């Protein structure tokens, strides 16, 4: 085990991108791909999410994702279909009346969290992620433009960082996660736009 792997057991840094509707016209998306389409995730097509992950129905992760469909007011999801094959998915968390604590970060009802983005490894590098970005950002400006969009990316996820910078997103804060052998116990958010926020994860309710 090298030193960086040891550090990752105790500490992780993530970049927080935030945009509001005034920023939308400054975003630069690649031209829409003609051979890709999208479906909203539902109970009737959830088998396509399973196909994206190339796994089986009783996979605990699939059960976890499928449970989101029991909360249609706060969870929205899309599936990317490339040449007729499900190849990617993207989730959006929309808190209603209360703040929600998800993935070691607090989201309020004035924000939308873009999260759970996954592209089947066989189809990475084919602009699927970019196409999903184009779709969900247009979905945002059409369906819930009054919310700020938050995207959180780990500093080691170079491909996602490149994609975010490519379309014109800006880092507005940094999230530091402190871990004990891989399990988060403290989350600190630093931003020039807000006071420092500290969350003791052991006492927060995770959804």
Short mmCIF file of C-alpha atoms in Angstrom, two decimals:
data_model
loop_
_atom_site.label_atom_id
_atom_site.label_comp_id
_atom_site.label_asym_id
_atom_site.label_seq_id
_atom_site.Cartn_x
_atom_site.Cartn_y
_atom_site.Cartn_z
CA UNK A 1 0.00 0.00 0.00
CA UNK A 2 1.50 3.33 -1.04
CA UNK A 3 1.34 6.55 0.99
CA UNK A 4 -1.54 8.09 -0.99
CA UNK A 5 -3.65 5.00 -0.36
CA UNK A 6 -2.94 5.27 3.34
CA UNK A 7 -3.96 8.94 3.34
CA UNK A 8 -7.21 8.08 1.55
CA UNK A 9 -8.20 5.93 4.53
CA UNK A 10 -8.26 9.05 6.72
CA UNK A 11 -8.86 12.07 4.50
CA UNK A 12 -10.58 13.06 1.26
CA UNK A 13 -10.96 16.40 -0.49
CA UNK A 14 -13.85 17.22 -2.81
CA UNK A 15 -14.61 20.26 -4.93
CA UNK A 16 -18.08 21.82 -4.81
CA UNK A 17 -19.43 23.40 -8.01
CA UNK A 18 -22.49 25.66 -7.72
CA UNK A 19 -24.45 27.44 -10.46
CA UNK A 20 -27.68 29.42 -10.48
CA UNK A 21 -30.02 30.34 -13.31
CA UNK A 22 -28.06 33.52 -14.05
CA UNK A 23 -25.08 31.33 -14.98
CA UNK A 24 -26.95 29.12 -17.43
CA UNK A 25 -26.29 31.15 -20.57
CA UNK A 26 -22.56 31.09 -19.82
CA UNK A 27 -22.39 27.28 -19.85
CA UNK A 28 -20.85 25.69 -22.94
CA UNK A 29 -22.19 22.28 -23.88
CA UNK A 30 -20.97 20.12 -26.74
CA UNK A 31 -23.34 19.72 -29.65
CA UNK A 32 -26.18 17.33 -28.85
CA UNK A 33 -25.50 13.75 -29.99
CA UNK A 34 -28.09 12.36 -32.41
CA UNK A 35 -27.57 8.71 -31.42
CA UNK A 36 -28.28 9.15 -27.70
CA UNK A 37 -31.65 9.49 -25.98
CA UNK A 38 -32.87 9.63 -22.41
CA UNK A 39 -35.54 8.06 -20.23
CA UNK A 40 -36.68 9.05 -16.76
CA UNK A 41 -35.98 6.26 -14.27
CA UNK A 42 -39.11 4.52 -12.98
CA UNK A 43 -40.10 1.17 -11.53
CA UNK A 44 -41.08 -0.03 -15.00
CA UNK A 45 -37.65 0.58 -16.56
CA UNK A 46 -35.38 0.08 -13.56
CA UNK A 47 -34.06 -3.07 -15.25
CA UNK A 48 -32.19 -0.69 -17.57
CA UNK A 49 -30.33 0.80 -14.59
CA UNK A 50 -29.29 -2.74 -13.67
CA UNK A 51 -28.08 -3.18 -17.25
CA UNK A 52 -26.03 0.04 -17.05
CA UNK A 53 -24.22 -1.33 -13.99
CA UNK A 54 -23.93 -4.77 -15.62
CA UNK A 55 -25.02 -6.45 -12.41
CA UNK A 56 -27.94 -8.48 -11.04
CA UNK A 57 -31.35 -7.57 -9.62
CA UNK A 58 -30.58 -8.45 -6.00
CA UNK A 59 -27.32 -6.52 -5.91
CA UNK A 60 -27.54 -4.45 -2.66
CA UNK A 61 -26.50 -1.33 -4.56
CA UNK A 62 -29.40 -1.79 -6.96
CA UNK A 63 -31.81 -2.22 -4.06
CA UNK A 64 -30.43 1.00 -2.59
CA UNK A 65 -30.95 2.88 -5.85
CA UNK A 66 -34.37 1.38 -6.48
CA UNK A 67 -35.50 2.55 -3.04
CA UNK A 68 -35.15 6.14 -4.29
CA UNK A 69 -38.17 5.54 -6.49
CA UNK A 70 -40.26 5.42 -3.31
CA UNK A 71 -39.51 9.13 -2.90
CA UNK A 72 -40.47 10.61 -6.30
CA UNK A 73 -40.85 14.08 -4.82
CA UNK A 74 -37.17 14.37 -4.00
CA UNK A 75 -35.42 11.94 -6.35
CA UNK A 76 -35.31 12.22 -10.14
CA UNK A 77 -33.17 10.03 -12.35
CA UNK A 78 -32.40 9.59 -16.02
CA UNK A 79 -30.98 6.77 -18.13
CA UNK A 80 -28.80 7.47 -21.18
CA UNK A 81 -29.54 5.19 -24.16
CA UNK A 82 -26.80 4.99 -26.79
CA UNK A 83 -27.74 3.25 -30.03
CA UNK A 84 -30.55 1.47 -28.20
CA UNK A 85 -28.44 0.30 -25.24
CA UNK A 86 -28.63 1.70 -21.67
CA UNK A 87 -25.13 3.01 -20.94
CA UNK A 88 -25.38 5.65 -18.18
CA UNK A 89 -27.51 7.08 -15.42
CA UNK A 90 -27.69 10.36 -13.52
CA UNK A 91 -29.62 11.23 -10.33
CA UNK A 92 -30.92 14.53 -8.96
CA UNK A 93 -31.80 15.15 -5.31
CA UNK A 94 -34.43 17.86 -4.69
CA UNK A 95 -35.10 18.45 -0.98
CA UNK A 96 -38.63 19.66 -0.30
CA UNK A 97 -39.40 21.23 3.08
CA UNK A 98 -36.35 20.24 5.07
CA UNK A 99 -32.62 20.09 4.56
CA UNK A 100 -31.28 16.66 3.65
CA UNK A 101 -27.90 15.23 4.53
CA UNK A 102 -26.63 13.10 1.68
CA UNK A 103 -23.15 11.82 0.86
CA UNK A 104 -21.70 13.68 3.87
CA UNK A 105 -23.07 17.04 2.66
CA UNK A 106 -26.11 19.10 3.62
CA UNK A 107 -28.52 20.16 0.84
CA UNK A 108 -31.33 22.65 1.46
CA UNK A 109 -34.63 23.10 -0.38
CA UNK A 110 -33.23 25.97 -2.44
CA UNK A 111 -30.72 23.65 -4.10
CA UNK A 112 -30.59 20.60 -6.35
CA UNK A 113 -27.79 18.08 -6.02
CA UNK A 114 -26.61 16.44 -9.24
CA UNK A 115 -25.19 13.10 -8.11
CA UNK A 116 -24.94 9.37 -8.71
CA UNK A 117 -23.53 9.79 -12.20
CA UNK A 118 -22.37 6.52 -13.71
CA UNK A 119 -21.32 5.45 -17.19
CA UNK A 120 -20.75 1.80 -18.05
CA UNK A 121 -16.95 1.38 -18.38
CA UNK A 122 -17.31 0.01 -21.90
CA UNK A 123 -18.80 3.33 -23.03
CA UNK A 124 -16.58 5.81 -21.26
CA UNK A 125 -14.81 8.25 -23.53
CA UNK A 126 -17.78 8.33 -25.92
CA UNK A 127 -19.20 11.65 -24.60
CA UNK A 128 -22.01 9.93 -22.68
CA UNK A 129 -21.26 11.94 -19.54
CA UNK A 130 -21.27 15.19 -21.55
CA UNK A 131 -24.59 14.26 -23.14
CA UNK A 132 -26.11 13.57 -19.72
CA UNK A 133 -24.84 16.94 -18.51
CA UNK A 134 -26.52 18.65 -21.44
CA UNK A 135 -29.81 16.89 -20.70
CA UNK A 136 -29.94 17.44 -16.92
CA UNK A 137 -28.87 21.10 -17.07
CA UNK A 138 -31.63 21.76 -19.58
CA UNK A 139 -33.99 19.80 -17.34
CA UNK A 140 -32.94 22.08 -14.46
CA UNK A 141 -33.52 25.34 -16.30
CA UNK A 142 -36.91 24.06 -17.52
CA UNK A 143 -38.27 22.36 -14.39
CA UNK A 144 -36.66 23.95 -11.30
CA UNK A 145 -34.67 27.03 -12.37
CA UNK A 146 -35.13 28.73 -8.99
CA UNK A 147 -32.77 26.22 -7.37
CA UNK A 148 -28.99 26.41 -7.33
CA UNK A 149 -27.34 23.31 -8.79
CA UNK A 150 -24.63 21.67 -6.69
CA UNK A 151 -22.17 19.12 -8.03
CA UNK A 152 -19.53 17.54 -5.78
CA UNK A 153 -16.45 15.94 -7.34
CA UNK A 154 -13.56 14.18 -5.66
CA UNK A 155 -10.19 15.74 -6.42
CA UNK A 156 -8.95 12.42 -7.86
CA UNK A 157 -11.83 12.21 -10.36
CA UNK A 158 -9.93 13.99 -13.12
CA UNK A 159 -12.33 13.12 -15.94
CA UNK A 160 -15.37 14.58 -14.15
CA UNK A 161 -13.40 17.67 -13.16
CA UNK A 162 -12.37 18.21 -16.79
CA UNK A 163 -15.96 17.84 -17.94
CA UNK A 164 -17.21 20.34 -15.37
CA UNK A 165 -14.54 22.89 -16.24
CA UNK A 166 -15.14 22.31 -19.95
CA UNK A 167 -18.78 23.39 -19.74
CA UNK A 168 -17.89 26.42 -17.64
CA UNK A 169 -18.67 25.34 -14.07
CA UNK A 170 -16.68 27.00 -11.30
CA UNK A 171 -15.53 25.65 -7.96
CA UNK A 172 -17.30 27.61 -5.23
CA UNK A 173 -16.09 25.66 -2.21
CA UNK A 174 -14.12 22.72 -0.88
CA UNK A 175 -15.43 19.81 1.18
CA UNK A 176 -12.99 18.00 3.47
CA UNK A 177 -13.95 14.54 4.70
CA UNK A 178 -12.19 13.01 7.67
CA UNK A 179 -12.36 9.26 7.79
CA UNK A 180 -11.53 6.36 10.05
CA UNK A 181 -10.35 3.47 7.92
CA UNK A 182 -12.59 4.44 5.04
CA UNK A 183 -15.69 5.50 6.99
CA UNK A 184 -16.52 9.22 7.12
CA UNK A 185 -16.99 10.73 10.57
CA UNK A 186 -16.52 14.49 10.00
CA UNK A 187 -17.34 16.75 7.03
CA UNK A 188 -16.14 20.36 6.73
CA UNK A 189 -17.27 22.72 3.98
CA UNK A 190 -15.22 25.83 3.28
CA UNK A 191 -16.41 28.54 0.90
CA UNK A 192 -15.78 32.23 0.46
CA UNK A 193 -19.56 32.64 0.02
CA UNK A 194 -20.60 31.02 3.31
CA UNK A 195 -19.28 30.57 6.81
CA UNK A 196 -17.43 27.32 7.46
CA UNK A 197 -19.87 24.48 7.99
CA UNK A 198 -19.01 21.43 10.08
CA UNK A 199 -21.09 18.25 10.21
CA UNK A 200 -20.50 15.41 12.64
CA UNK A 201 -21.55 12.57 10.38
CA UNK A 202 -21.95 10.07 13.20
CA UNK A 203 -24.94 12.08 14.44
CA UNK A 204 -26.46 13.02 11.08
CA UNK A 205 -29.29 11.07 9.52
CA UNK A 206 -28.21 9.75 6.15
CA UNK A 207 -30.73 9.07 3.38
#
